[in-house]
XYZ file of C-alpha atoms in Angstrom:
666
model
C 137.829 102.208 91.248
C 135.144 104.069 90.188
C 135.496 107.205 88.210
C 132.945 109.251 85.739
C 132.900 111.092 82.688
C 132.032 114.869 82.702
C 132.172 115.003 78.880
C 129.669 118.227 79.121
C 127.015 115.495 77.707
C 128.524 114.578 74.713
C 131.410 112.503 73.528
C 133.441 115.397 72.004
C 134.553 113.752 68.810
C 136.918 116.634 67.907
C 136.507 119.164 70.438
C 139.795 118.137 72.717
C 140.316 116.523 76.079
C 137.022 115.651 78.386
C 137.191 116.261 81.514
C 136.885 112.877 84.109
C 136.060 113.882 87.684
C 136.646 111.131 90.194
C 134.437 109.681 92.664
C 135.853 109.141 96.228
C 137.196 105.479 95.499
C 140.333 105.459 97.348
C 141.078 109.104 98.240
C 141.481 109.881 101.859
C 138.398 110.694 103.546
C 137.617 114.349 104.711
C 135.213 112.761 107.483
C 134.723 109.340 109.596
C 131.493 107.821 109.124
C 129.422 107.789 111.885
C 126.258 106.114 112.965
C 123.432 104.644 110.662
C 120.200 105.240 111.278
C 117.005 103.597 109.566
C 113.004 103.456 109.970
C 111.600 100.307 111.102
C 107.815 100.984 111.026
C 108.117 101.967 114.640
C 107.635 104.839 117.032
C 111.661 105.510 116.726
C 114.480 104.096 114.713
C 116.942 102.040 114.313
C 120.718 103.029 114.897
C 123.980 101.095 114.419
C 127.546 101.270 113.841
C 128.970 101.853 110.254
C 129.309 98.102 109.641
C 125.659 97.284 110.870
C 126.735 95.814 114.471
C 125.777 97.046 117.715
C 121.733 97.577 116.690
C 119.986 99.489 118.918
C 116.571 101.240 118.811
C 116.102 105.080 119.363
C 112.914 106.464 120.454
C 112.539 109.965 120.802
C 111.587 111.733 124.188
C 110.345 115.351 124.995
C 108.041 117.952 123.403
C 104.909 115.673 123.926
C 106.081 112.731 121.544
C 103.721 110.044 122.721
C 104.961 107.326 120.379
C 101.321 106.549 119.034
C 102.759 106.955 115.565
C 105.304 105.813 113.207
C 108.352 106.956 112.231
C 108.817 107.296 108.498
C 112.038 108.812 107.942
C 115.259 109.830 109.971
C 117.856 112.038 108.785
C 120.916 113.577 110.337
C 121.542 117.211 110.610
C 124.915 118.025 108.533
C 127.086 118.656 111.633
C 125.747 114.956 112.795
C 124.123 116.440 116.089
C 120.506 116.898 115.693
C 118.385 114.486 113.597
C 115.227 115.212 111.560
C 112.263 112.678 111.778
C 108.812 112.412 110.309
C 106.007 110.720 111.889
C 102.926 109.118 110.005
C 99.520 107.964 111.973
C 98.310 105.310 109.424
C 95.422 104.356 111.371
C 94.043 107.770 111.688
C 93.243 108.923 108.096
C 92.641 112.424 108.648
C 95.314 113.172 111.050
C 98.523 114.571 109.377
C 101.752 113.512 109.647
C 104.486 115.485 111.771
C 107.972 117.107 110.997
C 109.914 116.853 114.370
C 113.551 117.719 115.515
C 115.375 116.141 118.151
C 119.110 115.720 119.365
C 120.819 112.873 117.567
C 120.280 110.842 120.807
C 116.504 110.905 120.288
C 116.568 113.513 123.226
C 114.740 116.937 123.546
C 112.240 116.430 120.774
C 110.122 119.024 119.322
C 107.605 119.166 116.618
C 107.837 121.530 113.864
C 104.901 121.431 111.731
C 102.220 118.867 110.593
C 101.029 118.069 106.961
C 99.439 115.005 104.911
C 101.805 112.254 104.360
C 104.730 114.658 105.415
C 108.071 112.410 104.667
C 111.789 112.392 103.262
C 113.198 115.428 105.005
C 116.592 116.903 103.882
C 118.553 119.057 105.860
C 119.929 122.488 104.180
C 123.863 122.397 104.190
C 124.151 125.050 107.047
C 121.426 123.320 108.687
C 118.894 126.333 109.047
C 116.130 124.855 106.548
C 114.226 121.223 105.645
C 113.219 120.091 102.528
C 110.517 117.445 102.470
C 107.813 115.731 100.649
C 104.040 117.029 101.638
C 101.000 116.041 99.558
C 99.194 118.899 98.733
C 95.712 117.934 100.180
C 94.612 114.932 102.396
C 94.417 111.560 100.896
C 95.494 113.033 97.579
C 98.449 111.499 95.747
C 100.150 114.967 94.143
C 103.163 115.729 96.233
C 105.193 118.692 96.594
C 108.386 119.768 97.851
C 108.365 122.350 100.650
C 110.632 123.954 102.779
C 110.641 124.988 106.410
C 113.053 127.034 108.722
C 114.359 124.763 111.862
C 112.268 126.908 114.030
C 109.045 126.393 112.053
C 108.897 129.447 110.297
C 109.027 130.126 106.552
C 106.652 127.247 105.797
C 106.573 127.449 101.528
C 106.185 125.490 98.492
C 109.023 125.601 96.029
C 108.054 126.759 92.804
C 107.363 124.832 89.582
C 105.310 122.058 90.865
C 101.802 122.834 89.380
C 100.064 119.816 88.328
C 103.323 117.881 89.292
C 104.217 115.147 91.603
C 107.516 115.226 93.534
C 110.001 112.349 94.624
C 112.918 112.180 96.779
C 114.715 115.461 97.332
C 118.417 115.796 97.903
C 119.996 118.832 98.714
C 123.855 119.664 97.267
C 126.142 121.366 99.396
C 126.282 124.206 97.013
C 122.168 124.542 98.557
C 120.982 123.056 95.182
C 117.723 121.211 95.864
C 117.193 118.376 93.319
C 114.318 116.324 93.125
C 111.841 113.907 90.265
C 109.227 115.216 88.866
C 106.228 113.713 86.955
C 103.830 116.171 85.616
C 100.383 115.999 83.850
C 100.575 116.620 79.917
C 104.525 115.784 79.999
C 105.690 113.260 77.160
C 107.938 111.846 79.190
C 106.917 108.457 80.567
C 109.403 108.389 83.556
C 109.898 111.236 86.266
C 112.463 114.024 84.996
C 115.017 115.056 87.906
C 114.651 119.075 88.041
C 116.753 121.310 89.988
C 116.057 124.443 92.646
C 118.314 126.971 93.603
C 117.427 128.986 96.662
C 116.437 132.530 95.753
C 115.288 131.657 91.953
C 111.654 131.533 90.895
C 112.121 128.583 88.413
C 113.129 125.084 88.448
C 115.691 123.801 85.780
C 116.427 120.284 84.224
C 118.837 118.109 85.592
C 120.438 116.231 82.213
C 122.728 114.198 84.323
C 119.686 111.790 85.898
C 117.540 109.906 83.690
C 114.160 108.634 84.979
C 114.288 107.596 88.794
C 112.197 107.879 91.690
C 115.290 108.056 94.056
C 118.133 110.467 94.020
C 121.080 111.833 95.972
C 123.970 114.123 95.872
C 127.133 113.012 96.957
C 128.792 114.790 99.916
C 131.009 116.773 97.627
C 128.141 117.763 95.182
C 130.175 116.249 92.407
C 127.924 113.385 91.874
C 124.217 112.048 92.103
C 122.872 108.575 92.687
C 120.035 107.156 91.692
C 117.713 104.060 90.911
C 116.741 103.903 87.273
C 113.566 101.812 86.787
C 112.592 102.939 83.336
C 115.325 102.073 81.058
C 114.327 98.214 80.515
C 115.655 95.095 82.497
C 118.821 95.282 81.325
C 119.738 98.697 82.479
C 117.817 99.127 85.399
C 119.949 99.275 88.795
C 121.869 101.747 90.955
C 123.755 104.261 89.078
C 125.999 107.095 89.936
C 126.704 110.033 87.359
C 128.257 113.230 87.664
C 126.222 116.096 88.568
C 127.445 118.332 85.847
C 126.723 115.698 83.139
C 128.555 112.924 81.697
C 128.640 109.136 81.488
C 127.076 107.252 84.434
C 128.306 104.054 85.912
C 126.409 101.212 87.094
C 127.178 100.309 90.864
C 124.541 97.523 91.126
C 122.264 95.912 88.662
C 120.152 94.642 91.691
C 116.641 95.684 92.283
C 117.523 98.165 94.462
C 114.431 100.683 96.368
C 113.513 103.187 98.777
C 115.905 106.182 99.356
C 119.904 106.208 98.724
C 122.285 107.674 100.962
C 125.941 108.623 100.737
C 128.624 107.846 103.438
C 130.276 110.930 104.731
C 133.407 110.163 103.324
C 131.769 109.330 100.156
C 133.340 106.142 99.465
C 129.579 103.693 99.439
C 125.843 104.044 99.466
C 123.470 102.593 101.464
C 120.462 101.270 99.453
C 117.469 99.026 100.141
C 116.303 95.652 98.567
C 112.859 94.130 99.372
C 111.330 91.080 99.696
C 107.988 89.569 100.818
C 109.158 89.069 104.415
C 110.737 92.870 104.692
C 113.605 94.841 103.564
C 117.416 94.822 103.686
C 119.540 97.669 103.937
C 122.813 97.103 102.020
C 126.235 98.939 101.983
C 127.958 99.234 98.670
C 130.600 100.829 97.334
C 130.596 104.113 94.908
C 132.109 102.198 92.000
C 131.283 100.056 88.952
C 130.129 96.618 89.759
C 130.282 96.601 93.300
C 128.654 93.779 95.639
C 125.587 94.402 98.025
C 126.620 93.999 101.294
C 123.725 93.768 103.753
C 123.852 95.248 107.066
C 120.714 95.037 108.653
C 117.418 93.205 108.045
C 113.989 94.175 108.679
C 111.077 91.848 109.311
C 108.603 94.185 108.395
C 108.084 94.719 104.523
C 107.082 98.353 105.054
C 110.388 99.199 106.805
C 112.514 99.691 103.649
C 112.567 103.279 103.013
C 114.737 105.755 104.548
C 118.308 105.647 106.062
C 120.706 108.101 107.092
C 124.279 108.060 107.568
C 125.831 110.484 110.224
C 128.818 112.881 109.878
C 131.643 111.572 112.449
C 134.484 114.096 113.267
C 136.644 115.720 110.628
C 139.884 114.437 109.358
C 141.058 117.136 107.696
C 144.140 118.824 108.825
C 143.906 122.670 109.633
C 146.464 123.213 106.760
C 147.497 121.463 103.818
C 150.737 119.322 103.909
C 153.455 119.030 101.215
C 154.320 115.496 101.842
C 157.898 113.789 101.007
C 157.470 110.215 100.463
C 160.744 108.396 100.150
C 163.301 106.051 101.415
C 167.027 104.650 101.241
C 166.380 103.372 97.588
C 163.834 102.899 94.739
C 162.580 99.613 96.515
C 161.850 101.613 99.774
C 160.243 104.409 98.230
C 157.801 102.089 96.789
C 156.956 100.905 99.839
C 156.792 104.133 101.626
C 154.260 105.276 99.049
C 151.954 102.250 99.573
C 152.161 102.869 103.438
C 150.941 106.741 102.530
C 148.021 105.389 100.672
C 146.857 102.520 102.534
C 145.712 101.473 105.948
C 146.510 97.915 107.175
C 143.896 95.187 105.972
C 140.707 95.326 108.104
C 141.297 98.536 109.791
C 140.532 101.849 108.291
C 138.977 102.920 105.097
C 141.616 103.406 102.520
C 141.951 99.165 101.834
C 144.024 97.940 99.137
C 142.498 95.372 96.785
C 145.505 94.373 94.946
C 148.916 95.116 94.128
C 151.413 95.204 91.004
C 155.224 94.302 91.139
C 157.664 94.986 88.669
C 161.249 94.917 88.280
C 163.542 97.205 89.857
C 166.475 97.898 87.448
C 164.575 98.973 84.303
C 160.996 100.393 83.712
C 160.452 98.496 80.167
C 157.546 96.066 81.490
C 156.063 98.806 84.250
C 155.383 101.881 81.692
C 151.658 100.743 81.707
C 151.698 99.428 85.259
C 150.827 102.430 87.327
C 147.600 102.683 85.656
C 146.845 99.111 86.522
C 147.787 99.859 90.034
C 145.467 102.520 90.574
C 142.459 100.956 88.502
C 142.568 98.240 90.584
C 142.888 99.712 93.784
C 146.771 98.558 94.890
C 150.424 100.125 95.151
C 153.082 99.195 92.896
C 156.397 97.579 94.152
C 159.925 97.277 92.639
C 162.078 93.990 93.435
C 164.752 92.503 92.321
C 164.914 90.085 89.456
C 165.185 86.879 91.350
C 163.868 86.912 94.470
C 160.887 89.042 95.986
C 162.378 91.611 98.257
C 161.549 91.277 102.267
C 160.087 94.610 102.272
C 157.802 94.553 99.959
C 156.650 90.749 101.305
C 156.058 92.499 105.004
C 154.089 95.106 103.105
C 151.883 92.668 100.801
C 150.594 90.964 104.041
C 150.082 94.530 105.780
C 147.722 95.543 103.243
C 145.947 92.609 101.232
C 143.444 90.039 102.770
C 144.219 86.641 102.467
C 143.678 85.577 98.287
C 143.910 88.931 97.139
C 145.230 89.089 93.566
C 148.850 90.140 92.862
C 150.006 91.213 89.227
C 153.510 90.437 88.314
C 154.632 92.172 85.347
C 157.071 91.019 82.547
C 157.715 87.395 81.748
C 160.138 85.021 83.696
C 163.469 86.657 82.129
C 162.447 90.030 83.885
C 161.111 88.450 87.472
C 161.816 84.698 87.910
C 159.371 81.885 88.501
C 160.453 82.138 92.280
C 159.039 85.550 92.596
C 155.472 84.303 91.666
C 156.106 81.043 94.614
C 156.912 83.434 97.253
C 154.053 85.512 96.453
C 151.727 82.574 96.417
C 153.519 81.228 99.622
C 152.293 84.300 101.523
C 148.957 83.530 100.685
C 147.794 85.429 97.612
C 147.075 85.003 93.949
C 149.477 85.176 91.328
C 148.293 87.062 88.032
C 151.548 86.857 85.616
C 151.156 90.031 83.057
C 153.501 89.676 80.446
C 154.360 89.953 77.073
C 155.135 86.267 76.528
C 155.667 85.722 72.664
C 152.191 83.739 72.149
C 149.251 85.990 73.032
C 151.433 88.963 73.281
C 154.370 90.286 71.556
C 157.489 89.376 73.994
C 158.675 92.812 74.594
C 157.756 95.942 76.606
C 154.684 97.003 73.922
C 152.908 93.350 74.305
C 153.439 93.642 78.002
C 151.435 96.796 77.769
C 148.990 95.141 75.548
C 148.617 92.346 78.367
C 148.346 95.079 80.788
C 145.559 96.407 78.787
C 143.522 93.638 78.720
C 143.479 93.091 82.383
C 142.236 96.309 82.727
C 139.218 95.485 80.358
C 138.818 91.972 80.898
C 139.255 89.513 78.104
C 138.536 86.452 76.831
C 140.630 84.216 74.351
C 139.196 83.860 70.744
C 141.310 81.598 68.239
C 144.044 81.131 70.474
C 144.592 85.149 70.804
C 143.011 87.808 73.299
C 140.254 89.902 72.599
C 139.038 92.489 75.111
C 135.568 92.224 76.800
C 135.184 95.737 76.412
C 136.986 98.486 74.485
C 138.756 100.540 76.726
C 137.018 104.006 77.379
C 139.910 105.809 77.097
C 143.623 104.768 75.951
C 146.789 107.127 76.192
C 149.063 106.383 73.701
C 152.865 107.503 74.851
C 156.080 106.552 73.695
C 157.746 103.395 75.117
C 161.472 104.171 74.041
C 161.450 106.381 77.209
C 159.463 106.920 80.626
C 158.404 110.519 81.313
C 155.413 110.544 78.946
C 154.041 106.939 79.380
C 154.170 107.487 83.432
C 152.273 110.986 83.214
C 149.613 109.295 80.821
C 149.351 106.443 83.512
C 148.351 108.563 86.073
C 145.748 110.049 84.188
C 144.622 106.816 82.553
C 143.685 106.017 85.889
C 140.704 108.563 86.421
C 138.599 106.848 83.662
C 135.248 106.556 84.342
C 134.510 103.209 83.510
C 138.067 102.225 85.332
C 138.964 100.971 81.396
C 141.620 103.608 80.698
C 144.740 101.992 79.566
C 148.149 102.738 78.446
C 149.525 101.917 75.018
C 153.174 102.399 73.796
C 154.535 103.570 70.237
C 157.914 102.842 69.336
C 158.946 106.118 69.117
C 157.123 107.939 66.026
C 156.161 104.491 64.709
C 153.778 102.086 65.814
C 154.500 98.165 65.977
C 152.072 96.098 64.071
C 150.412 94.578 67.019
C 150.362 98.119 68.716
C 148.348 99.215 65.612
C 146.238 96.014 65.484
C 145.119 96.600 68.752
C 144.232 100.329 68.242
C 142.704 99.517 64.985
C 139.780 97.659 66.417
C 138.801 100.486 68.529
C 136.056 103.164 67.476
C 137.760 106.725 68.238
C 134.324 108.181 68.305
C 133.385 105.757 71.311
C 136.831 105.097 72.830
C 138.358 108.829 73.829
C 142.242 108.514 72.568
C 144.410 110.988 73.818
C 148.116 110.819 72.755
C 150.862 112.363 75.336
C 154.125 113.561 73.458
C 155.236 114.390 69.846
C 156.686 110.963 69.181
C 153.278 109.257 70.108
C 150.882 111.831 68.489
C 153.453 111.379 65.258
C 153.129 107.960 65.593
C 149.261 107.560 66.043
C 148.772 110.420 63.131
C 150.975 108.264 60.495
C 148.887 104.948 61.639
C 145.577 106.424 61.437
C 145.288 109.290 59.169
C 141.477 109.246 59.269
C 141.324 109.871 62.764
C 142.085 113.430 62.625
C 140.412 115.406 64.559
C 139.369 112.380 66.474
C 141.878 111.781 68.897
C 143.461 114.531 71.549
C 147.010 115.413 71.887
C 148.777 116.119 74.685
C 152.286 117.051 73.458
C 154.664 119.507 74.832
C 158.203 121.073 73.906
C 159.896 118.599 76.302
C 158.575 116.339 78.849
C 157.938 119.406 81.424
C 155.340 120.761 79.076
C 153.790 116.956 78.040
C 153.117 116.259 81.720
C 151.649 120.306 81.887
C 149.670 119.078 78.892
C 148.426 116.254 80.543
C 147.849 117.689 84.075
C 145.318 120.752 82.750
C 143.752 118.482 79.856
C 140.777 118.417 82.037
C 140.927 114.674 82.523
C 141.414 115.077 86.259
C 138.410 116.944 86.398
C 137.464 120.859 87.654
C 139.743 120.663 91.105
C 142.663 119.003 91.921
C 142.573 117.629 95.514
C 146.346 116.068 95.537
C 149.195 116.679 92.615
C 152.191 114.599 92.708
C 155.812 115.818 91.679
C 158.995 113.698 90.961
C 162.074 113.884 89.184
C 162.142 113.872 85.443
C 165.695 112.594 85.728
C 165.002 108.892 86.410
C 162.119 106.585 86.537
C 161.376 104.895 89.805
C 159.716 107.568 91.896
C 157.681 108.729 88.886
C 156.758 104.991 88.728
C 155.328 104.457 92.239
C 154.471 107.689 92.681
C 152.387 107.626 89.384
C 150.389 104.559 90.805
C 149.918 106.869 94.178
C 148.788 110.147 92.701
C 146.415 108.180 90.275
C 144.541 106.464 93.468
C 144.027 110.196 94.644
C 142.548 111.351 91.655
C 145.617 114.020 90.676
C 148.440 114.633 88.018
C 151.994 113.548 88.080
C 154.327 116.464 87.440
C 157.934 116.308 86.800
C 160.611 118.282 88.193
C 164.448 119.095 87.268
C 166.931 120.004 89.953
C 165.697 123.682 89.764
C 162.107 122.424 90.486
C 159.009 123.087 88.653
C 158.558 124.706 85.187
C 156.855 127.993 85.508
C 153.977 126.335 83.419
C 153.744 123.237 86.067
C 153.700 125.948 88.630
C 150.687 127.532 87.370
C 148.765 124.028 87.985
C 149.506 124.694 91.394
C 147.744 127.877 91.247
C 144.291 126.110 90.752
C 142.367 126.884 93.866
C 141.229 123.927 96.273
C 144.230 121.872 95.917
C 144.520 119.882 99.478
C 148.047 118.696 99.471
C 151.079 117.802 97.535
C 153.261 114.546 97.483
C 156.772 114.583 96.396
C 158.492 111.413 95.530
C 161.773 110.465 96.504
C 164.627 112.106 98.684
C 165.926 115.777 98.796
C 168.765 114.631 96.491
C 166.106 114.124 93.750
C 163.623 116.532 94.242
C 165.483 119.179 96.580
C 164.061 120.637 99.703
C 164.014 124.239 97.806
C 162.095 122.564 95.064
C 159.331 121.112 97.422
C 159.133 124.402 99.536
C 158.975 126.542 96.240
C 155.809 124.223 94.798
C 153.982 124.633 98.147
C 154.730 127.969 98.495
C 152.930 128.468 95.016
C 150.086 126.079 96.296
C 149.325 127.104 99.219
C 151.259 130.669 100.043
C 154.385 131.049 101.777
C 154.592 129.714 105.160
C 150.757 128.436 104.731
C 151.775 124.842 104.929
C 152.900 122.004 106.481
C 155.572 119.275 105.840
C 155.404 115.723 106.059
C 157.950 112.860 105.793
C 156.596 109.372 105.241
C 153.136 109.553 107.010
C 151.181 106.666 107.078
C 147.821 106.941 105.688
C 147.173 110.508 106.334
C 144.181 112.374 106.657
C 144.046 114.543 103.879
C 142.905 118.305 103.155
C-alpha cells in the first residue's frame, strides 16, 4: 500500500507525533472509474474502457467544428457529462488555437475562445470555469494560465505571472489552482510549483512539489502527483506527495512525460512514456514502486500528451453505515472481515495482493501480523494448529490470484508444516515468518522482528538478517499482552513508505535481540512511537539518549492508549473509517486491526458498556464515513454499537450493516 507522511515539511525529532495521511490504496472507492480519453494528433480523441479495451475514436460534431485542426488536449467535466478540448492548427502559423466544449459523446460541440497555442484545459470543481495554458503572443514561448467561464465570458489571466512561463495547471476540489512556473531572474534551476486561490490577488509557493513540468491533484485534493526531472537520474520519475507537505513517495522510476491524470477513485494514475515511434499511455497504481501497465499505444510521437479519466457513478451510500462484522467463531469473523474488505480476484477494484495466516488459539505470533497484512494489501486469517480451516481455504481461493504469497506466522510448533502444504496445494507461494531460533529468536519477539524484516525487506549478512532499508516508523508495544500492540498495528500500516513496523517489549524491558534491532535505527530519521506505559518505560531505559526523540502514546489503561494512538496524527487530519473491537479478548481486534488498517483508520477498544468518553470524542471528528464493529453482540453489544454510531452521525442518522461484502463506503 501506498501512504505518505504529512509532517509539516520536517521530521519533528522532538515535537511529538507526525501526521500520516493515506492514499486511497485499498480504501473503498467513492466513485467508479468511467471511460479514459486521450489525444492522438487527430481531429478528435480516443476513448476506451478503464483497462484500455474497446478503443474507439470520438470526433466532435456541431457548432461549426470542421475537423481541420488537431485536438491537443481533452478533459472530462467534474460530473463526467461534458468534455473540454483544445484544437491546434499546426500548418497555419498565424491561426490561434481554440477551446471547445462538447457532450462527453462529442455531440453539441461549441467554440468558447481562441488564442495562441491554447492547451491543457482543466475544469473548476463546480464545472463553471476552465483554466488553460495560452501563449501571451503568437509565436512567443512565454505561456500563462488563463481562466474563462464556460459560457465564454470572464476571460482573465491569473495574477503573479509577469516575466514567467507556466506549465501544467491542475485544480483541487477546493478550487485551488496549482501550476509550475519558471521566471526570469529566478535562482531556481527548475520550475517552482505555485498555487492560486480564487478571489485572491497573489500566488503562493507550494512546498509539496519539487521541480516539475507536470503536476496533478488527486480527486480528494490530499495528494499531488508530479514528474521529477530535475533531481538527477537516481531520483527522477513519477512521485506522489501530500498536498499539505511531507515526504514524497516514488511511484515509478520510469522516464514518464506528458500530463498526469488520476483515476476518479484515487487508486491509480495515467502517465505517458515515449519512444521514437510514438507514445504509450500507462496505468500505474498510486503506491510505492508500482509497475507501469500499458493500456494504449500511439504511433504518432506527437500524441503523447494529455489524457483524462471520466468519473463514473457515485458508489457512496446516502447515509453512513455502522457495520457489524462477525461470525460464529474467531475463524469465521476473520473470513467475514476479508469478505468486507476485498472483491473476488479479477473483479472490482478492491483486490487483495497477499494474505497472512496465524494460529487461532493464542495471540503471541500475531501481535505484529496485522501491520504486515495491511501493508501488504491482504487480510489476516486464523486457523487451527494442524490443518488449514476449510473456510480459510475457500476465502484464499476467492480473493487471491494464482501464485500470490501467503505469509504463515510462527514456527512449526505453532502451525504445522501441513498448513504450508495445504496452502501450496491451492496454488499459492508460502512464506513462513517465524522466530526460528536461528536468524531470529525463537519466541514472539523474534517473530515480530521477522515480520518487520518482511515489511522492510532484508538480506542475509554473516548468517543474520540485515534490513534492506530502515523502517520509516517503528511502533514499540508490550508483547506480554495484546491491546497495545493491536492498536499499534493499525497505526503502523499508515506509514508513507509501507515500512511501518511493530516491535515488542518484554513488559518494561527490551530483550537483547529487540534492543539490538532498535539500536541500529536513527531516531532522527525513523519515527519511533512507544505505545503504552510498559513500552514507553522499556525504550526509555534502553535508550536514555533518545529522550525527546520518540513519541510516547501511553494512557492510564488500554482504552486511553487506544485513544492516544487514534488521535496521535498518524491517521491524518480526517478519518474515513473507524474500527471498534472488544478489549476483553484478542481475536476480533487482530483481524479487525488488519481490516481497519487497510481503510486508514484507527482501532478503538470497547468494554461491556461501550467506548469510553475519550474514545467517543474521536467519533465527533467531522467527515467520518463509517464504523466497523468487529464481533457479535455478545462481545460488542448492540447498545454499544448504537451509542458509537449516534455519536459519530447523530441519533438515527445512520444505517446498520451486517457482514456486507466489499461494500461501497461513504
